[in-house]
Coordinates of N, CA and C in Angstrom, one line a residue:
X21 N 2.1 11.5 14.8 CA 0.8 11.1 14.2 C 1.0 11.1 12.6
X22 N 0.5 10.1 12.0 CA 0.5 10.1 10.5 C -0.2 11.3 9.9
X23 N 0.4 11.9 8.8 CA -0.3 13.0 8.2 C -1.3 12.6 7.2
X24 N -1.6 11.3 7.0 CA -2.5 10.8 6.0 C -3.9 11.3 6.4
X25 N -4.8 11.4 5.4 CA -6.1 11.9 5.6 C -7.0 10.8 6.3
X26 N -7.6 11.2 7.4 CA -8.5 10.3 8.2 C -9.9 10.8 8.0
X27 N -10.8 9.9 8.3 CA -12.2 10.2 8.2 C -12.7 11.4 9.0
X28 N -12.1 11.5 10.2 CA -12.5 12.6 11.0 C -12.0 14.0 10.5
X29 N -11.1 13.9 9.6 CA -10.5 15.2 9.0 C -11.4 15.7 7.9
X30 N -12.3 14.9 7.3 CA -13.0 15.3 6.1 C -13.8 16.6 6.3
X31 N -14.6 16.7 7.4 CA -15.4 17.9 7.6 C -14.6 19.2 7.9
X32 N -13.3 19.0 8.1 CA -12.4 20.1 8.4 C -11.7 20.6 7.1
X33 N -11.9 19.9 6.0 CA -11.3 20.3 4.8 C -11.9 21.6 4.2
X34 N -11.2 22.4 3.5 CA -11.8 23.7 3.0 C -13.0 23.4 2.1
X35 N -14.1 24.1 2.5 CA -15.4 24.0 1.7 C -16.3 22.8 2.1
X36 N -15.8 22.0 3.0 CA -16.6 20.8 3.4 C -17.2 20.9 4.8
X37 N -17.3 22.1 5.3 CA -17.8 22.2 6.7 C -19.2 21.8 6.8
X38 N -20.0 21.7 5.7 CA -21.4 21.3 5.8 C -21.5 19.8 6.1
X39 N -20.4 19.0 5.9 CA -20.4 17.6 6.2 C -20.2 17.4 7.7
X40 N -21.0 16.5 8.3 CA -21.0 16.3 9.7 C -20.7 14.8 10.0
X41 N -19.8 14.6 11.0 CA -19.6 13.2 11.4 C -20.7 12.9 12.5
X42 N -21.7 12.1 12.1 CA -22.9 11.9 13.0 C -22.7 10.7 13.9
X43 N -22.0 9.7 13.6 CA -21.9 8.5 14.4 C -20.6 7.8 14.1
X44 N -20.3 6.7 14.9 CA -19.1 5.9 14.6 C -17.8 6.7 14.9
X45 N -17.8 7.6 15.9 CA -16.6 8.4 16.2 C -15.4 7.5 16.6
X46 N -15.7 6.4 17.2 CA -14.6 5.5 17.7 C -13.8 5.0 16.6
X47 N -14.3 5.0 15.3 CA -13.6 4.5 14.2 C -13.1 5.6 13.3
X48 N -13.2 6.8 13.7 CA -13.0 7.9 12.8 C -11.5 8.2 12.5
X49 N -10.6 7.4 13.1 CA -9.2 7.5 12.8 C -8.8 6.8 11.6
X50 N -9.8 6.1 10.9 CA -9.4 5.3 9.7 C -8.9 6.2 8.6
X51 N -7.9 5.7 7.9 CA -7.3 6.4 6.8 C -8.2 6.3 5.6
X52 N -8.4 7.4 4.9 CA -9.2 7.5 3.7 C -8.3 7.2 2.5
X53 N -8.6 6.1 1.8 CA -7.8 5.8 0.6 C -8.2 6.5 -0.6
X54 N -9.6 6.7 -0.8 CA -10.1 7.4 -1.9 C -11.6 7.5 -1.8
X55 N -12.2 8.5 -2.4 CA -13.7 8.7 -2.3 C -14.3 7.8 -3.4
X56 N -15.5 7.2 -3.1 CA -16.2 6.4 -4.1 C -17.7 6.7 -3.9
X57 N -18.3 7.1 -5.1 CA -19.7 7.3 -5.1 C -20.5 6.1 -5.5
X58 N -21.3 5.5 -4.6 CA -22.0 4.3 -4.9 C -23.4 4.5 -5.4
X59 N -23.7 4.0 -6.5 CA -25.1 4.2 -7.1 C -25.8 2.8 -7.2
X60 N -25.1 1.7 -7.0 CA -25.7 0.4 -7.1 C -26.2 0.0 -5.7
X61 N -26.9 -1.1 -5.7 CA -27.5 -1.6 -4.4 C -26.3 -2.1 -3.5
X62 N -25.3 -2.7 -4.1 CA -24.1 -3.2 -3.4 C -22.9 -2.5 -4.0
X63 N -21.9 -2.1 -3.1 CA -20.7 -1.4 -3.6 C -19.5 -2.3 -3.5
X64 N -19.6 -3.4 -2.8 CA -18.4 -4.2 -2.5 C -17.6 -4.6 -3.7
X65 N -18.3 -5.0 -4.8 CA -17.5 -5.4 -6.0 C -16.6 -4.3 -6.6
X66 N -16.9 -3.1 -6.2 CA -16.2 -2.0 -6.9 C -15.2 -1.3 -6.0
X67 N -14.9 -1.8 -4.9 CA -14.0 -1.1 -4.0 C -12.9 -2.1 -3.5
X68 N -11.8 -1.6 -2.9 CA -10.7 -2.4 -2.4 C -10.6 -2.3 -0.9
X69 N -11.3 -1.4 -0.3 CA -11.2 -1.2 1.2 C -10.5 0.1 1.4
X70 N -10.9 0.8 2.4 CA -10.3 2.1 2.8 C -11.0 3.3 2.1
X71 N -12.0 3.0 1.2 CA -12.6 4.1 0.6 C -13.6 4.8 1.5
X72 N -13.9 6.1 1.2 CA -15.0 6.8 1.8 C -16.1 6.7 0.9
X73 N -17.2 6.0 1.2 CA -18.2 5.6 0.3 C -19.4 6.6 0.4
X74 N -19.8 7.2 -0.7 CA -20.9 8.2 -0.7 C -22.2 7.5 -1.2
X75 N -23.2 7.6 -0.4 CA -24.5 7.1 -0.8 C -25.5 8.2 -1.1
X76 N -25.8 8.4 -2.4 CA -26.6 9.5 -2.8 C -28.1 9.3 -2.8
X77 N -28.5 8.0 -3.1 CA -29.9 7.7 -3.3 C -30.4 8.0 -4.6
X78 N -29.6 8.7 -5.5 CA -30.0 9.0 -6.8 C -30.1 7.7 -7.7
X79 N -31.2 7.5 -8.4 CA -31.3 6.4 -9.3 C -32.0 5.2 -8.6
X80 N -32.1 5.2 -7.3 CA -32.8 4.2 -6.6 C -33.3 4.7 -5.3
X81 N -34.3 4.0 -4.7 CA -34.9 4.4 -3.4 C -34.2 3.6 -2.4
X82 N -33.6 4.3 -1.4 CA -32.9 3.6 -0.3 C -33.9 3.6 0.9
X83 N -34.4 2.4 1.2 CA -35.3 2.3 2.4 C -34.4 2.2 3.6
X84 N -35.0 2.3 4.8 CA -34.3 2.2 6.0 C -33.5 0.8 6.1
X85 N -34.2 -0.2 5.7 CA -33.6 -1.6 5.7 C -32.4 -1.6 4.8
X86 N -32.4 -0.9 3.6 CA -31.3 -0.9 2.7 C -30.1 -0.1 3.3
X87 N -30.4 0.9 4.0 CA -29.3 1.7 4.7 C -28.6 0.9 5.7
X88 N -29.4 0.0 6.4 CA -28.8 -0.9 7.4 C -27.9 -1.9 6.6
X89 N -28.4 -2.4 5.5 CA -27.6 -3.3 4.7 C -26.3 -2.7 4.3
X90 N -26.3 -1.4 3.8 CA -25.2 -0.7 3.4 C -24.2 -0.5 4.5
X91 N -24.7 -0.3 5.7 CA -23.8 -0.1 6.8 C -23.0 -1.4 7.2
X92 N -23.8 -2.5 7.2 CA -23.1 -3.8 7.5 C -22.1 -4.1 6.3
X93 N -22.5 -3.7 5.1 CA -21.6 -4.0 4.0 C -20.3 -3.2 4.1
X94 N -20.5 -1.9 4.6 CA -19.3 -1.1 4.8 C -18.4 -1.7 5.9
X95 N -19.0 -2.2 6.9 CA -18.2 -2.9 8.0 C -17.4 -4.0 7.4
X96 N -18.1 -4.9 6.7 CA -17.4 -6.1 6.1 C -16.4 -5.7 5.1
X97 N -16.6 -4.7 4.3 CA -15.6 -4.2 3.3 C -14.5 -3.4 3.8
X98 N -14.6 -3.0 5.1 CA -13.5 -2.2 5.8 C -13.3 -0.9 5.1
X99 N -14.5 -0.2 4.8 CA -14.4 1.1 4.3 C -13.9 2.1 5.3
X100 N -13.5 3.3 4.9 CA -13.1 4.3 5.8 C -14.3 5.0 6.5
X101 N -15.5 4.8 5.8 CA -16.7 5.4 6.4 C -17.8 5.5 5.3
X102 N -19.0 5.8 5.7 CA -20.1 6.0 4.8 C -20.5 7.5 4.9
X103 N -20.7 8.1 3.8 CA -21.3 9.5 3.7 C -22.6 9.4 3.1
X104 N -23.7 9.7 3.8 CA -25.0 9.6 3.2 C -25.5 11.0 3.0
X105 N -26.0 11.3 1.7 CA -26.5 12.6 1.3 C -27.9 12.7 1.7
X106 N -28.3 13.7 2.4 CA -29.7 13.9 2.8 C -30.3 15.2 2.3
X107 N -31.6 15.1 2.2 CA -32.4 16.3 1.7 C -33.8 15.9 1.4
X108 N -34.5 16.7 0.8 CA -35.9 16.4 0.5 C -36.1 15.4 -0.7
X109 N -35.1 15.4 -1.6 CA -35.3 14.7 -2.9 C -35.3 13.1 -2.7
X110 N -34.3 12.6 -2.0 CA -34.1 11.2 -2.0 C -34.1 10.6 -0.6
X111 N -33.0 10.8 0.2 CA -32.9 10.4 1.6 C -33.2 11.5 2.5
X112 N -34.3 11.5 3.2 CA -34.7 12.7 3.9 C -33.9 12.9 5.2
X113 N -33.7 11.9 6.0 CA -32.9 12.1 7.2 C -32.3 10.7 7.6
X114 N -31.3 10.8 8.5 CA -30.7 9.6 9.0 C -31.5 9.0 10.2
X115 N -32.0 7.8 10.1 CA -32.7 7.2 11.3 C -31.8 7.1 12.5
X116 N -32.4 7.4 13.6 CA -31.7 7.3 14.9 C -31.1 5.9 15.1
X117 N -31.9 4.8 14.7 CA -31.4 3.5 14.8 C -30.1 3.2 14.0
X118 N -30.0 3.9 12.8 CA -28.9 3.7 12.0 C -27.6 4.4 12.6
X119 N -27.8 5.5 13.3 CA -26.7 6.2 14.0 C -26.3 5.3 15.1
X120 N -27.2 4.7 15.8 CA -26.9 3.8 17.0 C -26.1 2.6 16.5
X121 N -26.5 2.0 15.3 CA -25.8 0.8 14.8 C -24.4 1.2 14.4
X122 N -24.2 2.4 13.8 CA -22.9 2.9 13.4 C -22.0 3.0 14.6
X123 N -22.5 3.5 15.7 CA -21.7 3.6 16.9 C -21.3 2.2 17.4
X124 N -22.3 1.3 17.4 CA -22.0 -0.1 17.8 C -20.9 -0.7 17.0
X125 N -21.0 -0.5 15.7 CA -20.0 -1.1 14.8 C -18.7 -0.3 14.6
X126 N -18.7 0.9 15.2 CA -17.6 1.8 15.1 C -17.2 2.1 13.7
X127 N -18.3 2.2 12.9 CA -18.1 2.6 11.5 C -18.5 4.1 11.3
X128 N -17.5 5.0 10.9 CA -17.9 6.4 10.8 C -19.0 6.6 9.8
X129 N -20.0 7.4 10.2 CA -21.2 7.7 9.4 C -21.3 9.2 9.4
X130 N -21.2 9.7 8.2 CA -21.2 11.2 8.0 C -22.4 11.5 7.2
X131 N -22.9 12.8 7.4 CA -24.1 13.3 6.6 C -23.7 14.5 5.8
X132 N -24.1 14.5 4.6 CA -23.8 15.6 3.6 C -25.1 16.1 3.0
X133 N -25.3 17.4 3.0 CA -26.5 17.9 2.3 C -26.4 17.8 0.8
X134 N -27.5 17.6 0.2 CA -27.5 17.6 -1.3 C -27.0 18.9 -1.9
X135 N -27.2 20.0 -1.2 CA -26.8 21.3 -1.7 C -25.3 21.4 -1.9
X136 N -24.5 20.5 -1.3 CA -23.1 20.6 -1.5 C -22.7 19.7 -2.7
X137 N -22.2 20.3 -3.8 CA -22.0 19.5 -5.0 C -20.9 18.4 -4.8
X138 N -21.3 17.2 -5.3 CA -20.4 16.1 -5.2 C -19.1 16.3 -5.9
X139 N -19.1 17.0 -7.0 CA -17.8 17.2 -7.8 C -16.9 18.0 -6.9
X140 N -17.4 19.0 -6.1 CA -16.6 19.7 -5.2 C -16.0 18.9 -4.1
X141 N -16.9 18.0 -3.5 CA -16.5 17.2 -2.4 C -15.4 16.2 -2.8
X142 N -15.6 15.5 -3.9 CA -14.6 14.5 -4.3 C -13.3 15.1 -4.8
X143 N -13.4 16.3 -5.4 CA -12.2 17.0 -5.8 C -11.3 17.4 -4.6
X144 N -12.0 18.0 -3.6 CA -11.3 18.4 -2.4 C -10.7 17.3 -1.6
X145 N -11.4 16.2 -1.5 CA -10.9 15.0 -0.8 C -9.8 14.3 -1.6
X146 N -10.0 14.2 -2.9 CA -8.9 13.6 -3.7 C -7.6 14.4 -3.6
X147 N -7.7 15.7 -3.7 CA -6.5 16.6 -3.6 C -5.9 16.5 -2.2
X148 N -6.7 16.4 -1.1 CA -6.1 16.3 0.2 C -5.4 14.9 0.4
X149 N -6.0 13.9 -0.2 CA -5.3 12.5 -0.1 C -4.0 12.6 -0.7
X150 N -3.9 13.1 -1.9 CA -2.6 13.2 -2.7 C -1.6 14.0 -1.9
X151 N -2.0 15.2 -1.5 CA -1.1 16.1 -0.8 C -0.6 15.5 0.5
X152 N -1.4 14.8 1.3 CA -1.0 14.2 2.5 C -0.1 13.0 2.3
X153 N -0.4 12.2 1.2 CA 0.5 11.1 0.9 C 1.9 11.6 0.6
X154 N 1.9 12.7 -0.2 CA 3.2 13.3 -0.6 C 4.0 13.7 0.7
X155 N 3.2 14.3 1.6 CA 3.8 14.8 2.9 C 4.4 13.6 3.7
X156 N 3.6 12.6 3.7 CA 4.0 11.4 4.5 C 5.3 10.8 3.8
X157 N 5.3 10.7 2.5 CA 6.4 10.2 1.8 C 7.7 11.0 2.0
X158 N 7.5 12.3 2.0 CA 8.7 13.2 2.2 C 9.2 13.0 3.7
X159 N 8.3 12.9 4.6 CA 8.7 12.7 6.0 C 9.4 11.4 6.2
X160 N 8.9 10.3 5.5 CA 9.6 9.0 5.6 C 11.0 9.1 5.0
X161 N 11.0 9.8 3.8 CA 12.3 9.9 3.1 C 13.3 10.7 3.9
X162 N 12.9 11.7 4.6 CA 13.8 12.5 5.4 C 14.4 11.7 6.6
X163 N 13.6 10.7 7.0 CA 14.1 9.8 8.1 C 14.8 8.6 7.7
X164 N 15.0 8.4 6.4 CA 15.7 7.2 5.8 C 17.1 7.3 6.3
X165 N 17.6 6.1 6.8 CA 18.9 6.0 7.3 C 20.0 5.7 6.3
X166 N 19.6 5.5 5.1 CA 20.6 5.2 4.1 C 20.1 5.5 2.7
X167 N 21.0 5.6 1.7 CA 20.6 5.8 0.4 C 19.7 4.7 -0.2
X168 N 20.0 3.4 0.3 CA 19.2 2.3 -0.1 C 17.7 2.5 0.4
X169 N 17.6 2.8 1.7 CA 16.2 3.0 2.2 C 15.5 4.1 1.4
X170 N 16.1 5.1 1.1 CA 15.5 6.2 0.3 C 15.1 5.7 -1.1
X171 N 15.9 4.9 -1.7 CA 15.6 4.4 -3.0 C 14.4 3.4 -2.9
X172 N 14.4 2.6 -1.8 CA 13.3 1.7 -1.6 C 12.0 2.4 -1.4
X173 N 12.0 3.5 -0.7 CA 10.8 4.3 -0.6 C 10.3 4.9 -1.9
X174 N 11.2 5.3 -2.7 CA 10.8 5.8 -4.0 C 10.2 4.8 -4.9
X175 N 10.8 3.6 -4.8 CA 10.3 2.5 -5.7 C 8.8 2.1 -5.4
X176 N 8.6 2.0 -4.1 CA 7.2 1.7 -3.7 C 7.0 0.5 -2.9
X177 N 5.9 -0.2 -3.1 CA 5.5 -1.4 -2.3 C 6.4 -2.6 -2.5
X178 N 6.0 -3.7 -1.8 CA 6.9 -4.9 -1.7 C 7.1 -5.5 -3.1
X179 N 6.2 -5.4 -4.0 CA 6.4 -6.1 -5.3 C 7.1 -5.2 -6.3
X180 N 7.2 -3.9 -6.0 CA 7.8 -3.0 -7.0 C 9.3 -3.2 -7.2
X181 N 10.2 -3.6 -6.2 CA 11.6 -3.8 -6.5 C 11.8 -4.8 -7.6
X182 N 11.0 -5.9 -7.6 CA 11.2 -6.9 -8.6 C 10.9 -6.4 -10.0
X183 N 9.9 -5.5 -10.1 CA 9.6 -4.9 -11.4 C 10.7 -3.9 -11.8
X184 N 11.3 -3.2 -10.8 CA 12.3 -2.3 -11.1 C 13.6 -3.0 -11.6
X185 N 13.9 -4.1 -11.0 CA 15.1 -4.9 -11.4 C 14.9 -5.7 -12.7
X186 N 13.6 -6.0 -13.1 CA 13.3 -6.9 -14.2 C 14.0 -6.6 -15.5
X187 N 14.1 -5.3 -15.9 CA 14.8 -5.1 -17.2 C 16.2 -5.7 -17.3
X188 N 16.9 -5.8 -16.1 CA 18.3 -6.3 -16.1 C 18.3 -7.8 -15.7
X189 N 17.4 -8.3 -14.9 CA 17.5 -9.6 -14.4 C 16.2 -10.4 -14.5
X190 N 15.3 -10.0 -15.5 CA 14.0 -10.6 -15.6 C 14.0 -12.1 -15.5
X191 N 14.9 -12.8 -16.4 CA 14.9 -14.2 -16.5 C 15.8 -14.9 -15.4
X192 N 16.4 -14.0 -14.6 CA 17.4 -14.6 -13.6 C 16.9 -14.3 -12.2
X193 N 15.7 -13.8 -12.0 CA 15.3 -13.4 -10.6 C 15.2 -14.6 -9.7
X194 N 14.8 -15.8 -10.3 CA 14.7 -17.0 -9.5 C 16.1 -17.4 -9.1
X195 N 17.1 -17.3 -9.9 CA 18.5 -17.6 -9.6 C 19.0 -16.6 -8.5
X196 N 18.7 -15.4 -8.6 CA 19.0 -14.4 -7.6 C 18.4 -14.8 -6.2
X197 N 17.2 -15.2 -6.3 CA 16.5 -15.6 -5.1 C 17.2 -16.9 -4.4
X198 N 17.5 -17.8 -5.3 CA 18.1 -19.1 -4.8 C 19.5 -18.8 -4.2
X199 N 20.2 -17.9 -4.8 CA 21.6 -17.7 -4.4 C 21.7 -16.5 -3.5
X200 N 20.6 -16.0 -3.0 CA 20.6 -14.8 -2.1 C 21.5 -15.0 -0.9
X201 N 21.5 -16.1 -0.2 CA 22.4 -16.2 1.0 C 23.8 -16.2 0.6
X202 N 24.2 -16.8 -0.5 CA 25.6 -16.9 -1.0 C 26.0 -15.4 -1.4
X203 N 25.2 -14.7 -2.1 CA 25.5 -13.4 -2.5 C 25.7 -12.5 -1.3
X204 N 24.8 -12.7 -0.3 CA 24.8 -11.8 0.9 C 26.1 -12.1 1.6
X205 N 26.5 -13.4 1.8 CA 27.7 -13.7 2.6 C 29.0 -13.2 1.8
X206 N 28.9 -13.3 0.5 CA 30.1 -12.9 -0.3 C 30.2 -11.4 -0.2
X207 N 29.1 -10.6 -0.2 CA 29.2 -9.2 -0.1 C 29.6 -8.8 1.3
X208 N 29.1 -9.4 2.3 CA 29.4 -9.1 3.7 C 30.9 -9.3 4.0
X209 N 31.5 -10.2 3.3 CA 32.9 -10.5 3.5 C 33.8 -9.9 2.4
X210 N 33.3 -8.9 1.8 CA 34.2 -8.1 0.8 C 34.7 -9.0 -0.3
X211 N 33.9 -9.9 -0.8 CA 34.4 -10.8 -1.9 C 35.3 -11.9 -1.5
X212 N 35.5 -12.1 -0.3 CA 36.4 -13.2 0.2 C 35.6 -14.5 0.2
X213 N 35.9 -15.4 -0.7 CA 35.2 -16.6 -0.8 C 35.4 -17.5 0.4
X214 N 36.6 -17.6 0.9 CA 36.8 -18.5 2.0 C 36.0 -18.0 3.3
X215 N 36.0 -16.7 3.5 CA 35.3 -16.2 4.7 C 33.8 -16.4 4.5
X216 N 33.3 -16.2 3.2 CA 31.9 -16.4 2.9 C 31.5 -17.9 3.1
X217 N 32.4 -18.8 2.7 CA 32.1 -20.2 2.8 C 32.0 -20.6 4.3
X218 N 32.9 -20.0 5.1 CA 32.9 -20.3 6.6 C 31.6 -19.8 7.2
X219 N 31.2 -18.7 6.8 CA 29.9 -18.1 7.4 C 28.7 -18.9 7.0
X220 N 28.8 -19.5 5.8 CA 27.6 -20.3 5.3 C 27.7 -21.8 5.7
X221 N 28.8 -22.2 6.3 CA 29.0 -23.6 6.6 C 29.1 -24.5 5.4
X222 N 29.7 -23.9 4.3 CA 29.9 -24.6 3.1 C 31.4 -24.7 2.7
X223 N 31.7 -25.6 1.7 CA 33.0 -25.7 1.3 C 33.3 -24.5 0.3
X224 N 34.6 -24.1 0.3 CA 35.0 -23.0 -0.5 C 34.7 -23.2 -2.0
X225 N 34.9 -24.4 -2.4 CA 34.6 -24.7 -3.9 C 33.1 -24.6 -4.2
X226 N 32.3 -25.0 -3.2 CA 30.8 -24.9 -3.4 C 30.4 -23.5 -3.6
X227 N 30.9 -22.6 -2.8 CA 30.6 -21.2 -2.9 C 31.1 -20.6 -4.3
X228 N 32.3 -21.0 -4.6 CA 32.9 -20.6 -5.9 C 32.0 -21.0 -7.1
X229 N 31.6 -22.3 -7.0 CA 30.7 -22.8 -8.1 C 29.4 -22.1 -8.2
X230 N 28.8 -21.7 -7.0 CA 27.6 -20.9 -7.1 C 27.8 -19.6 -7.7
X231 N 28.9 -18.9 -7.3 CA 29.2 -17.6 -7.9 C 29.5 -17.7 -9.4
X232 N 30.2 -18.8 -9.8 CA 30.5 -19.0 -11.2 C 29.2 -19.2 -12.0
X233 N 28.3 -19.9 -11.4 CA 27.0 -20.1 -12.1 C 26.3 -18.8 -12.2
X234 N 26.3 -18.0 -11.1 CA 25.6 -16.7 -11.2 C 26.1 -15.8 -12.3
X235 N 27.4 -15.7 -12.4 CA 28.0 -14.8 -13.4 C 27.9 -15.4 -14.8
X236 N 27.9 -16.8 -14.9 CA 27.8 -17.4 -16.2 C 26.4 -17.2 -16.8
X237 N 25.3 -17.5 -15.9 CA 24.0 -17.4 -16.4 C 23.4 -16.0 -16.6
X238 N 23.9 -15.1 -15.7 CA 23.5 -13.7 -15.9 C 24.2 -12.9 -16.9
X239 N 25.4 -13.4 -17.3 CA 26.3 -12.7 -18.2 C 27.0 -11.5 -17.6
X240 N 27.0 -11.4 -16.3 CA 27.7 -10.4 -15.6 C 29.2 -10.7 -15.5
X241 N 30.0 -9.7 -15.6 CA 31.5 -9.9 -15.5 C 31.9 -9.4 -14.2
X242 N 32.5 -10.2 -13.3 CA 32.9 -9.8 -12.0 C 34.1 -8.8 -12.0
X243 N 34.7 -8.7 -13.2 CA 35.8 -7.7 -13.4 C 35.3 -6.3 -13.7
X244 N 34.0 -6.2 -14.1 CA 33.5 -4.9 -14.5 C 32.7 -4.3 -13.3
X245 N 33.2 -3.1 -12.8 CA 32.5 -2.5 -11.7 C 31.0 -2.2 -11.9
X246 N 30.7 -1.9 -13.1 CA 29.2 -1.6 -13.4 C 28.4 -2.8 -13.2
X247 N 28.9 -4.0 -13.6 CA 28.2 -5.2 -13.5 C 28.0 -5.6 -12.0
X248 N 29.1 -5.4 -11.2 CA 29.0 -5.7 -9.8 C 28.1 -4.7 -9.1
X249 N 28.1 -3.5 -9.5 CA 27.2 -2.5 -8.9 C 25.7 -2.9 -9.2
X250 N 25.4 -3.4 -10.4 CA 24.1 -3.8 -10.7 C 23.7 -5.0 -9.9
X251 N 24.6 -5.9 -9.7 CA 24.3 -7.1 -8.9 C 24.0 -6.7 -7.4
X252 N 24.9 -5.9 -6.9 CA 24.7 -5.5 -5.5 C 23.4 -4.7 -5.3
X253 N 23.0 -3.8 -6.2 CA 21.8 -3.1 -6.1 C 20.6 -4.0 -6.2
X254 N 20.6 -4.9 -7.2 CA 19.5 -5.8 -7.4 C 19.3 -6.7 -6.1
X255 N 20.4 -7.2 -5.6 CA 20.3 -8.0 -4.4 C 19.8 -7.3 -3.2
X256 N 20.3 -6.0 -3.0 CA 19.8 -5.3 -1.8 C 18.4 -4.8 -1.9
X257 N 17.9 -4.5 -3.2 CA 16.5 -4.1 -3.4 C 15.6 -5.3 -3.2
X258 N 16.0 -6.5 -3.6 CA 15.1 -7.6 -3.6 C 15.1 -8.5 -2.3
X259 N 16.2 -8.3 -1.5 CA 16.3 -9.2 -0.3 C 16.8 -8.5 0.9
X260 N 16.2 -8.9 2.0 CA 16.7 -8.4 3.3 C 17.9 -9.1 3.6
X261 N 19.0 -8.4 4.1 CA 20.2 -9.1 4.5 C 19.9 -10.2 5.5
X262 N 20.5 -11.4 5.3 CA 20.2 -12.6 6.2 C 21.5 -13.1 6.8
X263 N 21.3 -13.6 8.0 CA 22.4 -14.3 8.7 C 22.2 -15.8 8.7
X264 N 21.2 -16.3 7.9 CA 20.9 -17.7 7.9 C 21.8 -18.4 6.9
X265 N 22.6 -19.3 7.3 CA 23.5 -20.0 6.4 C 22.7 -21.0 5.5
X266 N 23.3 -21.2 4.3 CA 22.7 -22.2 3.4 C 23.0 -23.6 4.0
X267 N 22.3 -24.6 3.5 CA 22.4 -25.9 4.1 C 23.6 -26.6 3.4
X268 N 24.6 -26.8 4.1 CA 25.8 -27.6 3.6 C 26.4 -27.1 2.3
X269 N 26.6 -28.1 1.4 CA 27.3 -27.7 0.1 C 26.4 -27.8 -1.1
X270 N 25.1 -27.6 -0.9 CA 24.1 -27.6 -2.0 C 24.5 -26.6 -3.0
X271 N 24.6 -27.0 -4.3 CA 25.1 -26.0 -5.3 C 24.1 -24.9 -5.5

């Protein structure tokens, strides 16, 4: 099971025992991306999805109808759950109909007393998210099957490798993309151009011309190990190895 923080884990965090999961238990396995305290009538413009949204009632009166609207908004925005603060000052209690709707929509609905300071709650949840993300990252890194996989994990999401490579290949990333099958075949066959050409279904001279263009435009020197290492690393970070041959002898 993933060690990431889930909605059902929140009441189990140190100091947060006063928070109760009141409804939507079927969706309580949702991962909490971050806590967000909503003070406006609508919170959708301010979130990305996966947040645990806190409704305080401070600064505005939340009618029963408005609480229903917020629950439907949470479903549409794919939040991790709604936490509604209750007490005498603003929102007195959670209507039974709201709990029933949360169950129907499978949206976790939690209740927090006003006596529990929000600064404490958000601090504890934020710390737990970071700690568990680090634990998940360490677990994934320990299971990496190669140095490349470990490096890819450290770099981050799908768009990050291009940013990582940019200082060396910023203006040539399109060229690397276009020539990726040629580079891949060339590397797979240990720099043997004839073998790479056969694998690609291309003429030997066409493959040589593509590689000559690559080295000419990037300024890399195939005789320098450091340049070849940079090319190999950039290619592996930006492209999944492919067995798909290029079409004919297109340059």
